[in-house]
Amino acid sequence: MEKKMRFGIKSKIIIGYLIVIVCLFIAFIVLNSQISSLQKERNFIIDHDIEVHDLTNRIEKHLLDMETGQRGYIITGEASYLEPYNSAASSWEKDYNALYQLLNNNPNQQEKLEKIKGSIQDWIEAAGEPTIALKKENNTKELQQFFEKDPGRQYMDDIRSQFTSFRNVEKKSTETRATELDEKNQKIKIGLYGLLLFVTLISLAIAIVLSNSIVNTIKEVTQTIKRITASKGELKGRIKVRSNDEIKDLGIATNALLENIEERNWLQTNIAHAVTMYQGIASVDKLAEKFLFTVSEMTGASFGAFYVREENDKGDLFVKQAAFADQKSDAGRESFLIGEGLIGQAALEKRTLVINDVPDTYQLIASGLGDVKPKSIFIVPVLFEDEVIAVIELASLHEFTVLEQELISQVIETFGLTINGVIRRMEIARLLKESQAMTEELQAQSEELQTQSEELQMQSEELRMINEQLEERTKDAEEKSFELEAAKEDLEEKAHQLELNSQYKSEFLANMSHELRTPLNSILILSEMLEENAAKTLSEDEEEYARIIHSSGKDLLALINDILDLSKVESGKLDVLLAEMNMSELPDQIERNFSHVAEQKKVQLKINKAQDVPNIIHTDEKRFQQIVKNLLSNAFKFTESGSVTVSIQRVADHRLTTAMRTVDTDCWLEIAVADTGIGIPKEKHQLIFEAFQQADGATVRKYGGTGLGLSICSEFAKLLGGWISLSSEVGKGSTFTLYLPSLSNGLVDYEKVNFAYEEVAVSIEEAEPEAEITEIDHPVQPVEPSLPDDENVFQDKRVLIVDDDQRNIFALKTALAKQGMTIMTAHNGIECLEMMKNSEPFDLILMDIMMPQMDGYEAMQKIRGELKLGDLPIIALTAKAMKNDREKCLEAGASDYISKPLDLNQLFSVMRVWLVN
C-alpha cells in the first residue's frame, strides 16, 4: 500500500492563502485589462476630438487671414497685406488634408469637409484672386463694381455655416463617446464588486474547509481521550486519526503514552499478584512450583527450572527444587556447582542472562504432538543480602520482551527474602521433628523467626517510605534552590538599583555644588573687595556688612564641602592619599589658624606636644587637618570662657590594646582637644557622631551648625585606621581624643580590625601617661591676610575670562582690572576660540568648565590641539569640585586648577607663578 502523503496544518493554511492570492491576482489582471481599455478610449477621445477641433479652428483662421489680407491689400494697396494671404493660402490645404485623414472612419464628416473645401476654393476663385489681380492692375472701377455685388460675402457666410454644422456633429460625436465611456466605467465598477464578492466567497469557503478539517480532527482526538478518561482505568482504547498532519503526530504520541501507562499498570498488577501469591507457603519446593507456574503464566514461558543453594563438602551446590512443563521429571540438571555452565556462571557473576540465539543441543519443549526448540532463555539469580540463594531458568517459544524481563527482575528483588524465610521455617520444622524435648524452645524460635520476618517486611515498607521521603526532600531542595537563585537575582537587581541611586545622588550633589558655588564665587570675591575698601569709599558699617557677607559665604562654602565629603564617604568613593606629614609643624599650623579665633572669643589657646612624638608620620595630611580643624572649631564654638587645649603625644606600648596591636604601624598618636565649654550629656555621646545630629535642639538654635562636622571626623578617622573617643561632663567641658596610626605600610582594613571602642577607652583611661609634655607658649596675634607681592607683574597683561555666569565675569573682571590687567570675556568655548583666532594673543586664560554649547574641557583641547598654543597658561575654574576633576582638567590641557569659590590671594598667587614663568 502506498504511503499516504503528509499534508500538515501549515501546508493546508499556505495552500488556502495561495488560492486566495491566485484569485486576487486573476481579479487584478482582469481589472487591469478593463482599466487599460478604458484608458485607451479616454485617450482616443482626448487626442482625436481635440485634434479635430484644433484643425477646424486652424482652417478657419487661415480663411480669415486670407480674407483680412485680401481686404487690407485692396484698401491700402500695400503688398505686406498679401503675406498672410499667401501664407494662409499655402497652409490651409495641409491642415485640411490632415483633418480629412483624421476623419477617415467618418465618411459623413468627410463629405462635409469636401463641401467646405469646394466653398473655400470657390471663394478664392471668385473673390480672392480676381480682386487681388484687379488691385494689382489698379482697376478701381471694376473693383468698385465687384464690391457693390460682393459675391465673396455669400461664400464666407456659407463656409462659416458649414463649419458650424461640422463642429456640432463632432461635439455630438464626442458626447456620444463620453456616454459610452461612462457606461463602460460603470460596468467595470460592477465587475470589480463582483470580483471582490467572488474572492471573498472563495476565501470564506477555503477558511471553512481548512478550519473544519483541523477542528473536526481535533474533536475526534478529544472525544477519544474523553472516552478513555471515562473508562475508569481501561486503557485499551486508542486514538485513530485519518488526517496525515501534526494532529496525527499528537495522536501517535498519545497512543504511545497510553501503551506505556498500560504496560506500567500491567507490571505493577503482576508484581502485586506475584508478591501475594507465595504468602503462607511453608516449603521451598511448593514455593518454587508456585513461583514457576505464576511467572510462566505471566511471561508465556514454556519451560522452567528452579534451583536453591545448599551447602555440602564440595562447597555451594544448587539443587533443583521444581520444574515447569518437564518431561517425566527430567527437565534440566538435578544440580550444579557455582560457575558450572551458563547457569552457574550467572550465579557466580550475580547477573541476569538473556540468550536469544539458542543452540540446537538445548533441551526441547515437549507437547502432545512433538518437541519444539525454544527461541529464548532467561537465567536470573535470586539474591539475599548480596548472596545468591537461588537461580531460576526459563525457556520460551518467543523472545522475552523487555517488559517481561523487567517484571521478573522486580519480582526477584524481594523474592530472596521470601526464600530465605521459607528455608528458615523449614529448618525450624526439621528441628522440631528431631527433638520433642526442645519443642517449646523451637516454637519460641519459630515465633521469633516469624517476628523477624514481619520486622523485615516492616523494614522493607519503612525503606520504601524513606525512599519516598527522600524523593520529596530532593524535590523540596530543588525548589528551594530555584527560590534561592531567584532571590539572588533579586538581590543583584536591588544592588544594581542601589548603585544607580548612588550614582544619581553623586551627580545631583555635584550639580548642586556647581549651582551653589557659582553665585557664591561672585559673593566671596566682591565681598572681599568691599571689605578691603581700597578706594576708601565705604563707611565702617558698610565694611562690617561686607565682612559679614564674606564670613557667611565662607560658612556656606564649608557646609557645601561637608555635605560633599559626607556623600563621598557614604558611597565609598573618597580617596585616601598616604604621604609623609611633618608633625613638628602641626603646633604652628594650629596657632596660625585659630589664634585670631581665640583672641576674638577671649579664650586661651594652649598647645602641648610631647617629646616622643615622631617628626614624620605617614597618613593623609588633608583628612588629618580636616579632623583637627573640625574638633578645634567645635571647641571654640561651644566655649564661652576658659581655654582650649590641644595635646599631642605618642601612645605608649603598654597602653596599646589587642586591637591596636593588630594594625601594621610604626606608632600610634593621641591628639586630644579639650575645652571648658558647655559639655555633653553621656547619653548623647554616640548621637553627636551621627550625621545632622547635635546634643539637643537648644544647642542648634544657640550655636548654629548642621551636625555634620563630627560625623565627617569620625568617618575620616576610620578611613585613616583610627577612631575618636569622647569624655565630657555637662557644664565643665569636653575632650575629644583622636587615636591615629602611622600607616607607612598602607591603609588599614577597618572592618577586619573591628576596634572595640569600650575596651580601648577603658584601657587608655586606666593607663597613666608617662610621656613628657612640653607646653608651647605662642603669643596670640591676629593673622593678617597676605597681599600679593610684585603687583607690577600683572600690569598690562591681557587676560581672557571664559565663563557663562555674568556675575562671575563681573567679579573677576573688577578684581583683575584693579591689578592693571586688560580683561576680555567670552561666554562659552566657541566664543573663546573665535576671540583667540581674531584678536591679539592673550597672556593667560581663566577657563570655566561647565558651560553651554562647548564646555571648558573641549575648549582647552581645541586650544592645545587646533590652535597649537601649548605654552599659553590656562587656569581651570570649576564649581563642581568632584572626584578626579583636577586630573580631568590637566588631561584636557589646563596648566593649573582652582575650585570655586575663588580665594583672590590664591588666584593672584597662581596667576603670578604662570605669568612669571
PDB file of C-alpha atoms in Angstrom, residues 284-285 287-289 291-292 304-309 318-324 331 333-334 336 343 382 389-394 412 415 419:
ATOM      1  CA  VAL A 284      10.751 -24.415  49.222  1.00  0.00           C
ATOM      2  CA  ASP A 285       9.555 -26.931  46.642  1.00  0.00           C
ATOM      3  CA  LEU A 287       7.205 -22.138  46.743  1.00  0.00           C
ATOM      4  CA  ALA A 288       9.335 -22.976  43.670  1.00  0.00           C
ATOM      5  CA  GLU A 289       6.469 -24.724  41.887  1.00  0.00           C
ATOM      6  CA  PHE A 291       6.584 -19.315  41.543  1.00  0.00           C
ATOM      7  CA  LEU A 292       7.410 -21.091  38.255  1.00  0.00           C
ATOM      8  CA  GLY A 304      11.401 -23.634  33.586  1.00  0.00           C
ATOM      9  CA  ALA A 305      13.596 -24.946  36.417  1.00  0.00           C
ATOM     10  CA  PHE A 306      14.129 -23.627  39.963  1.00  0.00           C
ATOM     11  CA  TYR A 307      17.441 -24.236  41.807  1.00  0.00           C
ATOM     12  CA  VAL A 308      18.101 -23.490  45.513  1.00  0.00           C
ATOM     13  CA  ARG A 309      21.537 -23.259  47.110  1.00  0.00           C
ATOM     14  CA  PHE A 318      22.490 -25.545  43.624  1.00  0.00           C
ATOM     15  CA  VAL A 319      19.823 -28.282  43.676  1.00  0.00           C
ATOM     16  CA  LYS A 320      16.700 -28.361  41.519  1.00  0.00           C
ATOM     17  CA  GLN A 321      13.573 -27.903  43.624  1.00  0.00           C
ATOM     18  CA  ALA A 322      10.904 -27.608  40.941  1.00  0.00           C
ATOM     19  CA  ALA A 323      10.332 -27.646  37.173  1.00  0.00           C
ATOM     20  CA  PHE A 324       7.646 -26.455  34.787  1.00  0.00           C
ATOM     21  CA  ALA A 331      13.793 -31.003  32.951  1.00  0.00           C
ATOM     22  CA  ARG A 333      20.179 -30.909  35.516  1.00  0.00           C
ATOM     23  CA  GLU A 334      19.453 -32.036  39.011  1.00  0.00           C
ATOM     24  CA  PHE A 336      25.271 -27.764  39.529  1.00  0.00           C
ATOM     25  CA  ILE A 343      23.501 -21.042  34.975  1.00  0.00           C
ATOM     26  CA  VAL A 382      17.944 -14.629  43.343  1.00  0.00           C
ATOM     27  CA  ILE A 389      20.489 -18.257  47.299  1.00  0.00           C
ATOM     28  CA  ALA A 390      18.623 -19.486  44.202  1.00  0.00           C
ATOM     29  CA  VAL A 391      18.753 -19.484  40.384  1.00  0.00           C
ATOM     30  CA  ILE A 392      15.774 -19.596  38.018  1.00  0.00           C
ATOM     31  CA  GLU A 393      15.999 -20.598  34.352  1.00  0.00           C
ATOM     32  CA  LEU A 394      13.109 -20.070  31.928  1.00  0.00           C
ATOM     33  CA  ILE A 412      13.110 -11.291  42.192  1.00  0.00           C
ATOM     34  CA  PHE A 415      11.815 -12.970  46.382  1.00  0.00           C
ATOM     35  CA  ILE A 419      13.010 -17.890  50.008  1.00  0.00           C
TER      36      ILE A 419
END
